[in-house]
Short mmCIF file of C-alpha atoms in Angstrom, two decimals:
data_model
loop_
_atom_site.label_atom_id
_atom_site.label_comp_id
_atom_site.label_asym_id
_atom_site.label_seq_id
_atom_site.Cartn_x
_atom_site.Cartn_y
_atom_site.Cartn_z
CA UNK T 1 -125.95 -131.07 -74.20
CA UNK T 2 -122.69 -129.02 -73.96
CA UNK T 3 -119.96 -131.44 -73.56
CA UNK T 4 -117.36 -128.82 -73.65
CA UNK T 5 -119.12 -126.72 -70.59
CA UNK T 6 -117.41 -129.46 -68.63
CA UNK T 7 -114.06 -127.76 -68.44
CA UNK T 8 -115.82 -124.48 -67.12
CA UNK T 9 -117.10 -126.61 -64.46
CA UNK T 10 -116.92 -124.76 -60.49
CA UNK T 11 -114.94 -127.56 -58.57
CA UNK T 12 -114.75 -127.70 -54.60
CA UNK T 13 -113.47 -130.73 -51.82
CA UNK T 14 -116.13 -132.98 -50.67
CA UNK T 15 -116.19 -134.59 -47.21
CA UNK T 16 -118.39 -136.13 -45.03
CA UNK T 17 -120.86 -139.17 -44.68
CA UNK T 18 -122.72 -140.85 -47.28
CA UNK T 19 -124.31 -143.87 -47.90
CA UNK T 20 -123.83 -147.17 -50.49
CA UNK T 21 -126.07 -150.10 -50.20
CA UNK T 22 -124.55 -153.83 -50.94
CA UNK T 23 -126.17 -157.05 -50.97
CA UNK T 24 -125.00 -159.05 -47.78
CA UNK T 25 -123.25 -161.20 -50.15
CA UNK T 26 -121.02 -158.74 -51.36
CA UNK T 27 -120.24 -157.37 -47.87
CA UNK T 28 -116.07 -158.01 -48.03
CA UNK T 29 -116.21 -156.40 -51.46
CA UNK T 30 -118.43 -153.49 -50.22
CA UNK T 31 -116.57 -150.46 -52.29
CA UNK T 32 -114.91 -152.99 -55.12
CA UNK T 33 -116.42 -150.84 -58.25
CA UNK T 34 -114.60 -153.06 -61.50
CA UNK T 35 -117.81 -154.69 -62.21
CA UNK T 36 -119.06 -150.73 -63.24
CA UNK T 37 -116.58 -150.65 -66.11
CA UNK T 38 -118.95 -153.26 -67.42
CA UNK T 39 -122.45 -152.74 -66.48
CA UNK T 40 -124.12 -149.91 -68.37
CA UNK T 41 -125.50 -147.35 -66.05
CA UNK T 42 -126.74 -143.70 -66.01
CA UNK T 43 -123.53 -141.57 -66.31
CA UNK T 44 -121.57 -144.88 -67.52
CA UNK T 45 -122.18 -146.69 -70.89
CA UNK T 46 -120.34 -150.16 -69.40
CA UNK T 47 -118.22 -152.66 -71.63
CA UNK T 48 -118.65 -150.33 -74.84
CA UNK T 49 -117.43 -147.26 -73.17
CA UNK T 50 -113.96 -145.57 -74.81
CA UNK T 51 -112.12 -145.89 -72.28
CA UNK T 52 -113.46 -148.19 -70.13
CA UNK T 53 -114.01 -146.44 -66.32
CA UNK T 54 -115.39 -146.50 -62.71
CA UNK T 55 -117.45 -145.19 -61.11
CA UNK T 56 -118.91 -145.42 -57.60
CA UNK T 57 -122.46 -144.17 -56.97
CA UNK T 58 -122.87 -143.04 -53.55
CA UNK T 59 -126.98 -141.13 -52.12
CA UNK T 60 -126.54 -138.20 -49.23
CA UNK T 61 -129.04 -140.64 -47.12
CA UNK T 62 -130.08 -143.89 -46.15
CA UNK T 63 -133.61 -143.51 -47.52
CA UNK T 64 -132.01 -141.93 -51.28
CA UNK T 65 -129.99 -145.01 -51.35
CA UNK T 66 -132.73 -147.28 -50.59
CA UNK T 67 -134.59 -145.95 -53.90
CA UNK T 68 -131.75 -145.90 -55.56
CA UNK T 69 -131.22 -149.84 -55.40
CA UNK T 70 -134.85 -150.31 -55.95
CA UNK T 71 -135.39 -151.97 -52.29
CA UNK T 72 -138.02 -149.04 -52.04
CA UNK T 73 -140.54 -147.93 -53.91
CA UNK T 74 -143.40 -145.28 -54.22
CA UNK T 75 -142.49 -142.15 -52.94
CA UNK T 76 -142.58 -140.72 -49.59
CA UNK T 77 -144.09 -138.01 -50.33
CA UNK T 78 -147.25 -139.54 -52.25
CA UNK T 79 -150.35 -140.58 -50.51
CA UNK T 80 -149.86 -144.86 -50.85
CA UNK T 81 -145.80 -144.03 -49.16
CA UNK T 82 -143.13 -146.42 -50.00
CA UNK T 83 -143.34 -150.26 -50.32
CA UNK T 84 -139.91 -152.32 -50.01
CA UNK T 85 -138.80 -154.92 -52.47
CA UNK T 86 -139.15 -158.34 -50.81
CA UNK T 87 -137.43 -160.10 -53.55
CA UNK T 88 -134.01 -158.77 -52.70
CA UNK T 89 -132.10 -157.93 -49.11
CA UNK T 90 -129.62 -154.84 -48.72
CA UNK T 91 -127.27 -153.62 -46.13
CA UNK T 92 -126.51 -149.66 -46.32
CA UNK T 93 -123.22 -148.61 -45.09
CA UNK T 94 -122.36 -145.43 -44.06
CA UNK T 95 -119.12 -144.16 -46.24
CA UNK T 96 -116.69 -141.66 -45.33
CA UNK T 97 -115.83 -139.19 -48.26
CA UNK T 98 -112.87 -137.49 -48.56
CA UNK T 99 -112.47 -135.49 -52.02
CA UNK T 100 -110.84 -132.56 -53.19
CA UNK T 101 -112.26 -131.95 -56.63
CA UNK T 102 -115.94 -132.26 -57.46
CA UNK T 103 -118.03 -130.35 -59.61
CA UNK T 104 -122.08 -129.75 -58.48
CA UNK T 105 -124.16 -130.57 -61.08
CA UNK T 106 -127.30 -129.66 -58.55
CA UNK T 107 -126.18 -126.17 -59.20
CA UNK T 108 -128.86 -124.09 -61.71
CA UNK T 109 -125.44 -121.98 -62.60
CA UNK T 110 -123.30 -125.52 -63.40
CA UNK T 111 -126.39 -126.98 -65.44
CA UNK T 112 -126.72 -124.11 -67.55
CA UNK T 113 -122.73 -124.50 -68.80
CA UNK T 114 -123.76 -127.80 -69.97
CA UNK T 115 -126.65 -126.91 -71.48
CA UNK T 116 -128.83 -129.46 -69.50
CA UNK T 117 -131.74 -129.37 -67.17
CA UNK T 118 -132.84 -131.64 -63.58
CA UNK T 119 -135.34 -133.19 -65.88
CA UNK T 120 -132.33 -134.25 -68.99
CA UNK T 121 -130.20 -135.44 -65.87
CA UNK T 122 -132.35 -137.48 -63.97
CA UNK T 123 -134.27 -138.72 -67.12
CA UNK T 124 -134.55 -142.33 -69.47
CA UNK T 125 -131.62 -143.89 -69.72
CA UNK T 126 -131.84 -147.11 -69.95
CA UNK T 127 -134.15 -147.06 -72.94
CA UNK T 128 -130.89 -146.05 -75.11
CA UNK T 129 -130.02 -149.64 -74.79
CA UNK T 130 -133.28 -151.10 -74.85
CA UNK T 131 -135.10 -149.43 -77.95
CA UNK T 132 -135.12 -152.09 -81.62
CA UNK T 133 -136.89 -152.45 -84.71
CA UNK T 134 -138.60 -155.26 -82.18
CA UNK T 135 -139.64 -152.37 -80.11
CA UNK T 136 -142.77 -150.09 -80.81
CA UNK T 137 -140.40 -146.85 -80.41
CA UNK T 138 -137.39 -147.83 -82.24
CA UNK T 139 -135.20 -144.40 -81.43
CA UNK T 140 -133.08 -143.01 -80.28
CA UNK T 141 -130.77 -145.87 -79.29
CA UNK T 142 -126.92 -145.71 -78.26
CA UNK T 143 -125.25 -143.04 -75.98
CA UNK T 144 -127.56 -141.71 -73.85
CA UNK T 145 -126.92 -138.05 -73.02
CA UNK T 146 -126.07 -138.73 -69.30
CA UNK T 147 -123.39 -141.42 -70.27
CA UNK T 148 -121.94 -138.98 -72.37
CA UNK T 149 -121.36 -136.78 -69.99
CA UNK T 150 -120.26 -139.53 -67.57
CA UNK T 151 -117.28 -139.99 -69.83
CA UNK T 152 -116.83 -136.30 -70.74
CA UNK T 153 -116.42 -135.59 -66.62
CA UNK T 154 -114.35 -138.67 -66.79
CA UNK T 155 -111.93 -137.07 -69.01
CA UNK T 156 -111.58 -133.82 -67.29
CA UNK T 157 -108.04 -133.78 -65.76
CA UNK T 158 -107.85 -133.77 -61.76
CA UNK T 159 -111.69 -134.24 -61.45
CA UNK T 160 -112.34 -137.07 -58.69
CA UNK T 161 -116.20 -137.38 -59.29
CA UNK T 162 -119.21 -134.76 -59.12
CA UNK T 163 -123.07 -134.57 -57.38
CA UNK T 164 -126.19 -134.56 -59.13
CA UNK T 165 -129.73 -135.10 -58.38
CA UNK T 166 -131.18 -138.69 -57.56
CA UNK T 167 -133.04 -140.45 -60.44
CA UNK T 168 -135.54 -141.80 -58.15
CA UNK T 169 -135.90 -138.77 -55.22
CA UNK T 170 -134.79 -135.35 -57.61
CA UNK T 171 -135.10 -133.10 -54.47
CA UNK T 172 -132.01 -135.29 -53.00
CA UNK T 173 -128.62 -135.36 -53.81
CA UNK T 174 -125.69 -138.40 -55.68
CA UNK T 175 -122.63 -138.59 -55.42
CA UNK T 176 -120.58 -140.32 -58.16
CA UNK T 177 -116.64 -141.28 -57.51
CA UNK T 178 -114.12 -141.82 -60.73
CA UNK T 179 -111.93 -144.17 -58.38
CA UNK T 180 -109.35 -144.54 -60.81
CA UNK T 181 -108.74 -141.14 -60.19
CA UNK T 182 -108.47 -140.33 -56.54
CA UNK T 183 -105.50 -137.94 -56.10
CA UNK T 184 -102.67 -138.30 -53.46
CA UNK T 185 -104.93 -137.05 -49.95
CA UNK T 186 -108.32 -138.39 -51.14
CA UNK T 187 -109.94 -141.35 -49.90
CA UNK T 188 -112.95 -143.43 -49.71
CA UNK T 189 -114.01 -145.44 -46.56
CA UNK T 190 -115.60 -147.74 -45.03
CA UNK T 191 -115.54 -148.92 -41.39
CA UNK T 192 -116.92 -151.89 -40.46
CA UNK T 193 -118.44 -151.96 -36.90
CA UNK T 194 -119.31 -155.55 -36.59
CA UNK T 195 -115.24 -156.72 -37.21
CA UNK T 196 -113.13 -153.30 -37.13
CA UNK T 197 -112.54 -153.67 -40.20
CA UNK T 198 -111.44 -151.10 -42.76
CA UNK T 199 -112.36 -150.80 -46.87
CA UNK T 200 -110.81 -148.40 -48.57
CA UNK T 201 -110.29 -146.90 -51.95
CA UNK T 202 -107.21 -144.58 -52.24
CA UNK T 203 -104.93 -143.38 -54.79
CA UNK T 204 -103.65 -145.28 -57.37
CA UNK T 205 -99.49 -145.67 -57.01
CA UNK T 206 -97.70 -143.10 -58.93
#
């Protein structure tokens, strides 16, 4: 992967409704992302990242976000269809996004700049933390390519987030936002229809 290509990516605004799945007990902190600084994920090493950074994961449809959090299993395009995970409850919220500077890694032209592919962007990252001398496959370990990419994108001046392929349904999109990098005029908002309360991620103070 060519991480220097991050500096050459095309960038554009992103405005609209995206979706986030939360467990009911976290309703009051539905847009909180502080935990992502320590928990590894596809584009973030978590507590071993230097520097540590926060990321908000969103999906383009309610179905996609339920697959992303493994509330649904199977495939909507295969015989047998979709099976719900009965072990945990999830709630999907509508999130209004207004961003000014977003890269789009779903475009093949942008993947070419990074010397990556849809397969690499959606592939194994978890195994990099799980393989060891005690497993039958011992390598590779350490930083997954997508985690290195996430850190490189976070380091790009002015970039507020990026679009990528869903790892669970790779014909759909995810939007990953860097909350710490929102520009003045950008925002992430969830309006609770039951209480009228508004939850917002706003730009950090100057």
